[in-house]
């Protein structure tokens, strides 16, 4: 029986307008090599200038993680040559991390520090292409202590961290696009030993499922080695997401000497005034309590906490509609269906579209339209950017609410279906469903269901 010990190193890109040490736009999705300047490309005579907003976001994260924050900001150089690093070194905080000794969800965190990202490289027919849009993008590295002992605990921690990063506006947390990346450190040792086993590092894991699979693979691989009587060699590996296994990269003994030293071009900066000024926003745990008060299920709450744009829309819409169940159905179920079909994200919705969406939900509440009509209306709201009243007028979506009119129709339907009714008196729900279906056919779906159901109960009784 072996004890599993896990530590995580997480890199997250920050939501700043500009890069860590230059005024270039922080957007890696623009056309390649368009968001660059002399500092990003390390032209002679250029000097780095720390990004104030990146420092503020690091302070907020340090406060969320209950860390000791260094009041003097200092940077260091990590020296190595690689094609994605234009300067031949990276500006980081090896000796002077901005935050130390923190905790989240019971997991101890050793440090967080600021640094700059590298360029992004692509392989094209044997050639290496470089996009410097990412070079210099602000990063925070979060390093846990080796205190995690299962894949479930690792996933729970990473989920909580990601939610805090997103809901506090620190990062968008998109692992699929590389703005949140994870390195796994994992070792196995005899359960009764007080020392850790040989550490294996797995680099650049880009999804929760891949993290779980990498942990599973390494546990099995290292267990087989130990069971055979051999020792696990310290090594750096990468995760192959086509074979779902880790692949050897290099021995730990081959690790580069980065020759760290203090960055000479950035003087130490007193940031105590920023530490005093920065406040922690509302955290996901507090938001979860609010969502629970709406009587939402845990699955729905977790879905909203995993999708910040959806959560924001839910809160915005529900303030106007004041009907959590109705809002939830349309924000979480119906709206995403149409957005997916139209290849539109929630963040791309215009204010006027959201207003029309809210007006549509109010029409449902008031009984002016039914759910089937609302689906058609919503499609036109999204695609044609029309207001719901115009769509109602164009399609003749006028609800029949007159009780006498509906009662006459139901009585006529009852007479035509008397044999069916008599044959199913033991199943009243089946009778009601059948009669309601006939009524909707006759009124082309325009009978108000609330009024119709009330009249059906009266007829059946």
CSV table of C-alpha atoms in Angstrom, one decimal, residues 85-425:
chain,number,residue,atom,x,y,z
A,85,UNK,CA,11.8,33.7,-24.9
A,86,UNK,CA,13.0,36.8,-26.8
A,87,UNK,CA,15.2,38.3,-24.0
A,88,UNK,CA,17.0,35.0,-23.2
A,89,UNK,CA,15.6,35.3,-19.6
A,90,UNK,CA,12.3,35.6,-17.9
A,91,UNK,CA,11.4,38.3,-15.3
A,92,UNK,CA,9.9,36.5,-12.3
A,93,UNK,CA,9.9,36.5,-8.5
A,94,UNK,CA,12.1,33.6,-7.4
A,95,UNK,CA,13.5,35.1,-4.2
A,96,UNK,CA,10.8,37.7,-3.5
A,97,UNK,CA,7.3,36.2,-4.1
A,98,UNK,CA,4.5,38.6,-3.5
A,99,UNK,CA,2.5,36.2,-1.3
A,100,UNK,CA,3.6,33.3,1.0
A,101,UNK,CA,2.0,30.7,3.3
A,102,UNK,CA,-1.7,30.6,2.2
A,103,UNK,CA,-4.6,28.2,2.2
A,104,UNK,CA,-7.7,27.4,0.2
A,105,UNK,CA,-10.2,24.7,1.1
A,106,UNK,CA,-7.8,23.1,3.5
A,107,UNK,CA,-4.9,22.9,1.0
A,108,UNK,CA,-1.7,24.8,2.1
A,109,UNK,CA,-0.2,27.1,-0.5
A,110,UNK,CA,3.5,27.8,-0.4
A,111,UNK,CA,3.7,30.9,-2.5
A,112,UNK,CA,2.3,33.0,-5.4
A,113,UNK,CA,4.5,35.1,-7.6
A,114,UNK,CA,4.2,37.4,-10.6
A,115,UNK,CA,6.0,36.8,-13.9
A,116,UNK,CA,5.7,37.2,-17.6
A,117,UNK,CA,4.5,34.6,-20.1
A,118,UNK,CA,6.5,33.4,-23.1
A,119,UNK,CA,5.7,33.6,-26.8
A,120,UNK,CA,3.4,30.8,-28.2
A,121,UNK,CA,5.0,28.4,-30.7
A,122,UNK,CA,3.4,26.3,-33.4
A,123,UNK,CA,4.9,23.5,-35.5
A,124,UNK,CA,4.1,23.8,-39.2
A,125,UNK,CA,5.6,21.2,-41.6
A,126,UNK,CA,8.7,20.9,-39.5
A,127,UNK,CA,9.1,24.6,-39.0
A,128,UNK,CA,8.6,26.4,-35.7
A,129,UNK,CA,6.4,29.5,-35.9
A,130,UNK,CA,6.3,32.1,-33.1
A,131,UNK,CA,3.4,34.4,-32.0
A,132,UNK,CA,4.7,37.1,-29.7
A,133,UNK,CA,1.2,38.2,-28.7
A,134,UNK,CA,1.6,36.1,-25.6
A,135,UNK,CA,5.1,37.2,-24.8
A,136,UNK,CA,5.0,39.3,-21.7
A,137,UNK,CA,1.4,38.6,-20.8
A,138,UNK,CA,1.0,38.8,-17.0
A,139,UNK,CA,1.0,35.5,-15.1
A,140,UNK,CA,0.6,34.5,-11.5
A,141,UNK,CA,2.1,31.2,-10.5
A,142,UNK,CA,0.4,29.5,-7.5
A,143,UNK,CA,2.4,26.7,-5.8
A,144,UNK,CA,0.8,24.4,-3.3
A,145,UNK,CA,2.6,22.5,-0.7
A,146,UNK,CA,2.8,18.7,-1.2
A,147,UNK,CA,-0.3,18.0,1.0
A,148,UNK,CA,-2.8,16.6,-1.5
A,149,UNK,CA,-3.3,12.8,-1.4
A,150,UNK,CA,-5.9,12.0,-4.0
A,151,UNK,CA,-7.0,13.0,-7.5
A,152,UNK,CA,-10.4,14.0,-6.0
A,153,UNK,CA,-8.8,16.4,-3.6
A,154,UNK,CA,-6.7,17.8,-6.4
A,155,UNK,CA,-9.7,18.4,-8.6
A,156,UNK,CA,-11.7,20.0,-5.7
A,157,UNK,CA,-8.9,22.4,-4.9
A,158,UNK,CA,-8.4,23.3,-8.6
A,159,UNK,CA,-12.1,23.9,-9.0
A,160,UNK,CA,-12.3,26.2,-6.0
A,161,UNK,CA,-9.2,28.1,-7.1
A,162,UNK,CA,-10.6,28.5,-10.7
A,163,UNK,CA,-13.9,29.8,-9.3
A,164,UNK,CA,-12.1,32.3,-7.1
A,165,UNK,CA,-10.0,33.5,-10.0
A,166,UNK,CA,-13.0,34.0,-12.3
A,167,UNK,CA,-15.5,35.5,-9.9
A,168,UNK,CA,-12.9,37.9,-8.5
A,169,UNK,CA,-11.9,39.1,-12.0
A,170,UNK,CA,-8.4,37.9,-11.7
A,171,UNK,CA,-8.4,35.5,-14.7
A,172,UNK,CA,-10.8,34.0,-17.2
A,173,UNK,CA,-9.7,30.5,-16.1
A,174,UNK,CA,-10.0,29.0,-19.6
A,175,UNK,CA,-7.8,25.9,-19.5
A,176,UNK,CA,-8.7,25.1,-23.1
A,177,UNK,CA,-7.1,28.3,-24.4
A,178,UNK,CA,-4.1,28.1,-22.0
A,179,UNK,CA,-4.9,30.9,-19.7
A,180,UNK,CA,-4.9,28.4,-16.8
A,181,UNK,CA,-2.2,25.7,-16.9
A,182,UNK,CA,-1.3,23.1,-14.4
A,183,UNK,CA,2.0,21.3,-13.6
A,184,UNK,CA,1.5,18.1,-11.5
A,185,UNK,CA,4.1,17.0,-8.9
A,186,UNK,CA,3.4,13.5,-7.7
A,187,UNK,CA,5.3,10.8,-5.6
A,188,UNK,CA,4.5,7.5,-4.1
A,189,UNK,CA,6.0,6.1,-0.8
A,190,UNK,CA,5.2,3.3,1.6
A,191,UNK,CA,2.2,4.3,3.7
A,192,UNK,CA,4.2,4.0,6.9
A,193,UNK,CA,7.2,6.0,5.7
A,194,UNK,CA,7.6,9.6,7.0
A,195,UNK,CA,9.5,10.7,3.9
A,196,UNK,CA,8.2,11.5,0.4
A,197,UNK,CA,9.0,9.3,-2.6
A,198,UNK,CA,10.8,10.5,-5.7
A,199,UNK,CA,9.1,13.4,-7.2
A,200,UNK,CA,7.8,13.2,-10.8
A,201,UNK,CA,6.7,16.4,-12.5
A,202,UNK,CA,4.1,16.3,-15.3
A,203,UNK,CA,4.1,19.6,-17.3
A,204,UNK,CA,1.3,21.7,-18.9
A,205,UNK,CA,-1.9,19.9,-18.2
A,206,UNK,CA,-4.8,21.7,-19.8
A,207,UNK,CA,-8.0,20.3,-18.4
A,208,UNK,CA,-9.6,18.9,-15.3
A,209,UNK,CA,-10.1,15.5,-16.9
A,210,UNK,CA,-6.5,15.4,-18.1
A,211,UNK,CA,-5.3,16.2,-14.5
A,212,UNK,CA,-7.3,13.3,-13.2
A,213,UNK,CA,-6.0,10.9,-15.9
A,214,UNK,CA,-2.4,12.0,-15.4
A,215,UNK,CA,-2.7,11.3,-11.6
A,216,UNK,CA,-4.3,7.9,-12.3
A,217,UNK,CA,-1.6,7.0,-14.9
A,218,UNK,CA,1.3,8.1,-12.6
A,219,UNK,CA,-0.1,6.2,-9.6
A,220,UNK,CA,-0.4,3.0,-11.7
A,221,UNK,CA,3.0,3.5,-13.3
A,222,UNK,CA,4.9,4.3,-10.1
A,223,UNK,CA,3.0,1.5,-8.2
A,224,UNK,CA,4.2,-1.1,-10.8
A,225,UNK,CA,7.8,0.2,-10.5
A,226,UNK,CA,7.8,0.0,-6.7
A,227,UNK,CA,6.1,-3.4,-6.7
A,228,UNK,CA,8.9,-4.7,-9.0
A,229,UNK,CA,11.5,-3.7,-6.4
A,230,UNK,CA,12.9,-0.8,-8.4
A,231,UNK,CA,13.0,2.9,-7.5
A,232,UNK,CA,11.1,5.6,-9.2
A,233,UNK,CA,13.5,8.0,-10.9
A,234,UNK,CA,12.9,11.7,-10.4
A,235,UNK,CA,11.9,13.0,-13.8
A,236,UNK,CA,10.0,15.6,-15.8
A,237,UNK,CA,7.3,14.2,-18.0
A,238,UNK,CA,4.5,15.5,-20.2
A,239,UNK,CA,0.9,14.4,-20.6
A,240,UNK,CA,-0.1,12.9,-23.9
A,241,UNK,CA,-3.8,13.6,-24.3
A,242,UNK,CA,-4.2,11.2,-27.2
A,243,UNK,CA,-3.0,8.2,-25.3
A,244,UNK,CA,-3.9,9.5,-21.8
A,245,UNK,CA,-0.5,8.7,-20.5
A,246,UNK,CA,2.6,10.6,-19.3
A,247,UNK,CA,5.7,10.7,-21.5
A,248,UNK,CA,9.3,11.0,-20.4
A,249,UNK,CA,11.0,14.4,-21.2
A,250,UNK,CA,14.1,14.5,-19.1
A,251,UNK,CA,15.7,13.4,-15.8
A,252,UNK,CA,15.6,15.8,-12.9
A,253,UNK,CA,19.4,15.5,-12.8
A,254,UNK,CA,19.4,17.2,-16.2
A,255,UNK,CA,17.5,20.3,-14.9
A,256,UNK,CA,18.9,23.6,-16.1
A,257,UNK,CA,20.7,25.9,-13.8
A,258,UNK,CA,18.7,29.1,-14.3
A,259,UNK,CA,21.2,31.3,-12.5
A,260,UNK,CA,18.6,33.4,-10.8
A,261,UNK,CA,19.6,36.9,-9.7
A,262,UNK,CA,17.8,40.2,-8.8
A,263,UNK,CA,16.4,42.0,-11.9
A,264,UNK,CA,18.6,45.1,-12.2
A,265,UNK,CA,16.2,47.1,-14.4
A,266,UNK,CA,13.3,47.2,-11.9
A,267,UNK,CA,14.0,48.8,-8.5
A,268,UNK,CA,12.2,47.5,-5.4
A,269,UNK,CA,8.8,49.2,-5.1
A,270,UNK,CA,6.9,49.8,-1.9
A,271,UNK,CA,3.3,48.6,-2.5
A,272,UNK,CA,1.9,48.9,1.1
A,273,UNK,CA,-0.6,51.6,-0.2
A,274,UNK,CA,-1.9,49.1,-2.7
A,275,UNK,CA,-2.2,46.3,-0.1
A,276,UNK,CA,-4.2,48.6,2.1
A,277,UNK,CA,-6.5,49.8,-0.7
A,278,UNK,CA,-7.3,46.4,-2.4
A,279,UNK,CA,-10.6,44.8,-1.2
A,280,UNK,CA,-11.7,41.2,-1.7
A,281,UNK,CA,-14.8,41.0,-3.9
A,282,UNK,CA,-17.7,38.7,-3.1
A,283,UNK,CA,-16.3,35.1,-3.1
A,284,UNK,CA,-17.9,32.0,-4.7
A,285,UNK,CA,-18.8,30.5,-1.3
A,286,UNK,CA,-20.8,33.7,-0.4
A,287,UNK,CA,-22.4,33.6,-3.9
A,288,UNK,CA,-23.3,29.9,-3.4
A,289,UNK,CA,-25.2,30.8,-0.2
A,290,UNK,CA,-27.2,33.3,-2.1
A,291,UNK,CA,-28.0,30.8,-4.8
A,292,UNK,CA,-29.1,28.3,-2.2
A,293,UNK,CA,-31.6,30.9,-0.9
A,294,UNK,CA,-33.3,30.6,-4.4
A,295,UNK,CA,-33.9,26.9,-3.7
A,296,UNK,CA,-31.7,25.9,-6.6
A,297,UNK,CA,-30.3,22.3,-6.8
A,298,UNK,CA,-26.6,21.7,-6.0
A,299,UNK,CA,-26.0,20.6,-9.6
A,300,UNK,CA,-27.4,23.9,-11.0
A,301,UNK,CA,-25.5,25.9,-8.5
A,302,UNK,CA,-22.2,24.2,-9.5
A,303,UNK,CA,-23.1,24.8,-13.1
A,304,UNK,CA,-23.6,28.6,-12.5
A,305,UNK,CA,-20.3,28.7,-10.5
A,306,UNK,CA,-18.5,27.1,-13.3
A,307,UNK,CA,-19.9,29.5,-15.9
A,308,UNK,CA,-19.3,33.1,-14.8
A,309,UNK,CA,-21.1,34.7,-17.8
A,310,UNK,CA,-24.2,32.5,-17.2
A,311,UNK,CA,-24.2,33.3,-13.5
A,312,UNK,CA,-24.0,37.1,-14.3
A,313,UNK,CA,-26.9,36.8,-16.7
A,314,UNK,CA,-29.0,34.8,-14.2
A,315,UNK,CA,-28.5,37.4,-11.5
A,316,UNK,CA,-29.2,40.3,-14.0
A,317,UNK,CA,-32.3,38.7,-15.4
A,318,UNK,CA,-33.7,37.5,-12.1
A,319,UNK,CA,-33.5,41.0,-10.7
A,320,UNK,CA,-36.0,42.1,-13.3
A,321,UNK,CA,-38.2,38.9,-13.5
A,322,UNK,CA,-38.0,37.9,-9.9
A,323,UNK,CA,-38.8,34.3,-10.7
A,324,UNK,CA,-35.7,32.1,-10.1
A,325,UNK,CA,-37.3,28.9,-11.6
A,326,UNK,CA,-38.4,30.6,-14.8
A,327,UNK,CA,-35.2,32.5,-15.1
A,328,UNK,CA,-33.1,29.4,-14.6
A,329,UNK,CA,-35.0,27.4,-17.2
A,330,UNK,CA,-34.4,30.0,-19.9
A,331,UNK,CA,-30.8,31.1,-18.9
A,332,UNK,CA,-29.4,27.6,-18.2
A,333,UNK,CA,-31.4,25.4,-20.6
A,334,UNK,CA,-33.2,27.2,-23.5
A,335,UNK,CA,-30.9,30.2,-24.2
A,336,UNK,CA,-27.7,28.1,-24.4
A,337,UNK,CA,-29.3,25.8,-27.0
A,338,UNK,CA,-29.9,28.7,-29.4
A,339,UNK,CA,-26.5,30.3,-28.7
A,340,UNK,CA,-24.7,27.1,-29.4
A,341,UNK,CA,-26.6,26.7,-32.7
A,342,UNK,CA,-25.8,30.3,-33.7
A,343,UNK,CA,-22.2,30.0,-32.4
A,344,UNK,CA,-22.7,33.0,-30.1
A,345,UNK,CA,-21.4,33.3,-26.5
A,346,UNK,CA,-23.3,34.9,-23.7
A,347,UNK,CA,-20.6,37.6,-23.5
A,348,UNK,CA,-21.5,38.6,-27.1
A,349,UNK,CA,-25.1,39.4,-26.3
A,350,UNK,CA,-25.9,43.1,-26.6
A,351,UNK,CA,-27.8,45.0,-24.0
A,352,UNK,CA,-30.8,45.4,-26.2
A,353,UNK,CA,-30.9,41.7,-26.8
A,354,UNK,CA,-30.8,41.0,-23.0
A,355,UNK,CA,-33.6,43.6,-22.5
A,356,UNK,CA,-35.7,41.8,-25.2
A,357,UNK,CA,-35.0,38.5,-23.5
A,358,UNK,CA,-36.2,39.9,-20.1
A,359,UNK,CA,-39.3,41.3,-21.7
A,360,UNK,CA,-40.1,37.9,-23.3
A,361,UNK,CA,-39.8,36.3,-19.8
A,362,UNK,CA,-42.2,38.9,-18.4
A,363,UNK,CA,-44.7,38.1,-21.2
A,364,UNK,CA,-44.5,34.4,-20.2
A,365,UNK,CA,-45.2,35.4,-16.6
A,366,UNK,CA,-48.2,37.5,-17.6
A,367,UNK,CA,-49.6,34.7,-19.7
A,368,UNK,CA,-49.3,36.6,-23.0
A,369,UNK,CA,-47.3,33.8,-24.6
A,370,UNK,CA,-46.6,30.1,-23.8
A,371,UNK,CA,-43.3,28.2,-23.7
A,372,UNK,CA,-43.5,26.9,-27.2
A,373,UNK,CA,-44.1,30.4,-28.6
A,374,UNK,CA,-41.4,31.8,-26.5
A,375,UNK,CA,-38.8,29.4,-28.1
A,376,UNK,CA,-39.7,30.8,-31.5
A,377,UNK,CA,-39.6,34.4,-30.2
A,378,UNK,CA,-36.2,33.9,-28.5
A,379,UNK,CA,-34.7,32.6,-31.8
A,380,UNK,CA,-35.9,35.8,-33.5
A,381,UNK,CA,-34.6,38.0,-30.6
A,382,UNK,CA,-31.1,36.4,-31.0
A,383,UNK,CA,-30.9,36.2,-34.8
A,384,UNK,CA,-33.0,39.1,-36.0
A,385,UNK,CA,-32.5,41.3,-32.9
A,386,UNK,CA,-36.3,42.0,-32.9
A,387,UNK,CA,-38.3,43.0,-29.8
A,388,UNK,CA,-40.7,40.3,-28.5
A,389,UNK,CA,-43.9,42.4,-29.2
A,390,UNK,CA,-42.9,42.8,-32.9
A,391,UNK,CA,-42.4,39.1,-33.2
A,392,UNK,CA,-45.7,38.3,-31.5
A,393,UNK,CA,-47.5,40.6,-33.9
A,394,UNK,CA,-45.7,39.2,-37.0
A,395,UNK,CA,-46.5,35.6,-36.0
A,396,UNK,CA,-49.9,36.1,-34.5
A,397,UNK,CA,-48.8,34.8,-31.1
A,398,UNK,CA,-51.8,36.1,-29.2
A,399,UNK,CA,-52.9,34.1,-26.2
A,400,UNK,CA,-56.5,33.2,-25.9
A,401,UNK,CA,-57.4,34.0,-22.3
A,402,UNK,CA,-61.2,34.5,-22.5
A,403,UNK,CA,-62.7,31.9,-20.2
A,404,UNK,CA,-66.0,31.7,-22.1
A,405,UNK,CA,-64.3,31.2,-25.4
A,406,UNK,CA,-62.0,28.5,-24.0
A,407,UNK,CA,-64.8,26.8,-22.1
A,408,UNK,CA,-67.0,26.5,-25.2
A,409,UNK,CA,-64.1,25.0,-27.1
A,410,UNK,CA,-63.3,22.5,-24.3
A,411,UNK,CA,-67.0,21.4,-24.0
A,412,UNK,CA,-67.0,20.8,-27.8
A,413,UNK,CA,-63.8,18.9,-27.5
A,414,UNK,CA,-65.2,16.9,-24.6
A,415,UNK,CA,-68.3,15.8,-26.6
A,416,UNK,CA,-66.1,14.7,-29.5
A,417,UNK,CA,-63.9,12.7,-27.2
A,418,UNK,CA,-66.5,11.2,-24.9
A,419,UNK,CA,-65.6,7.6,-25.7
A,420,UNK,CA,-61.9,8.3,-24.9
A,421,UNK,CA,-62.8,9.9,-21.7
A,422,UNK,CA,-65.1,7.1,-20.5
A,423,UNK,CA,-62.4,4.6,-21.4
A,424,UNK,CA,-59.8,6.4,-19.3
A,425,UNK,CA,-61.7,7.6,-16.2
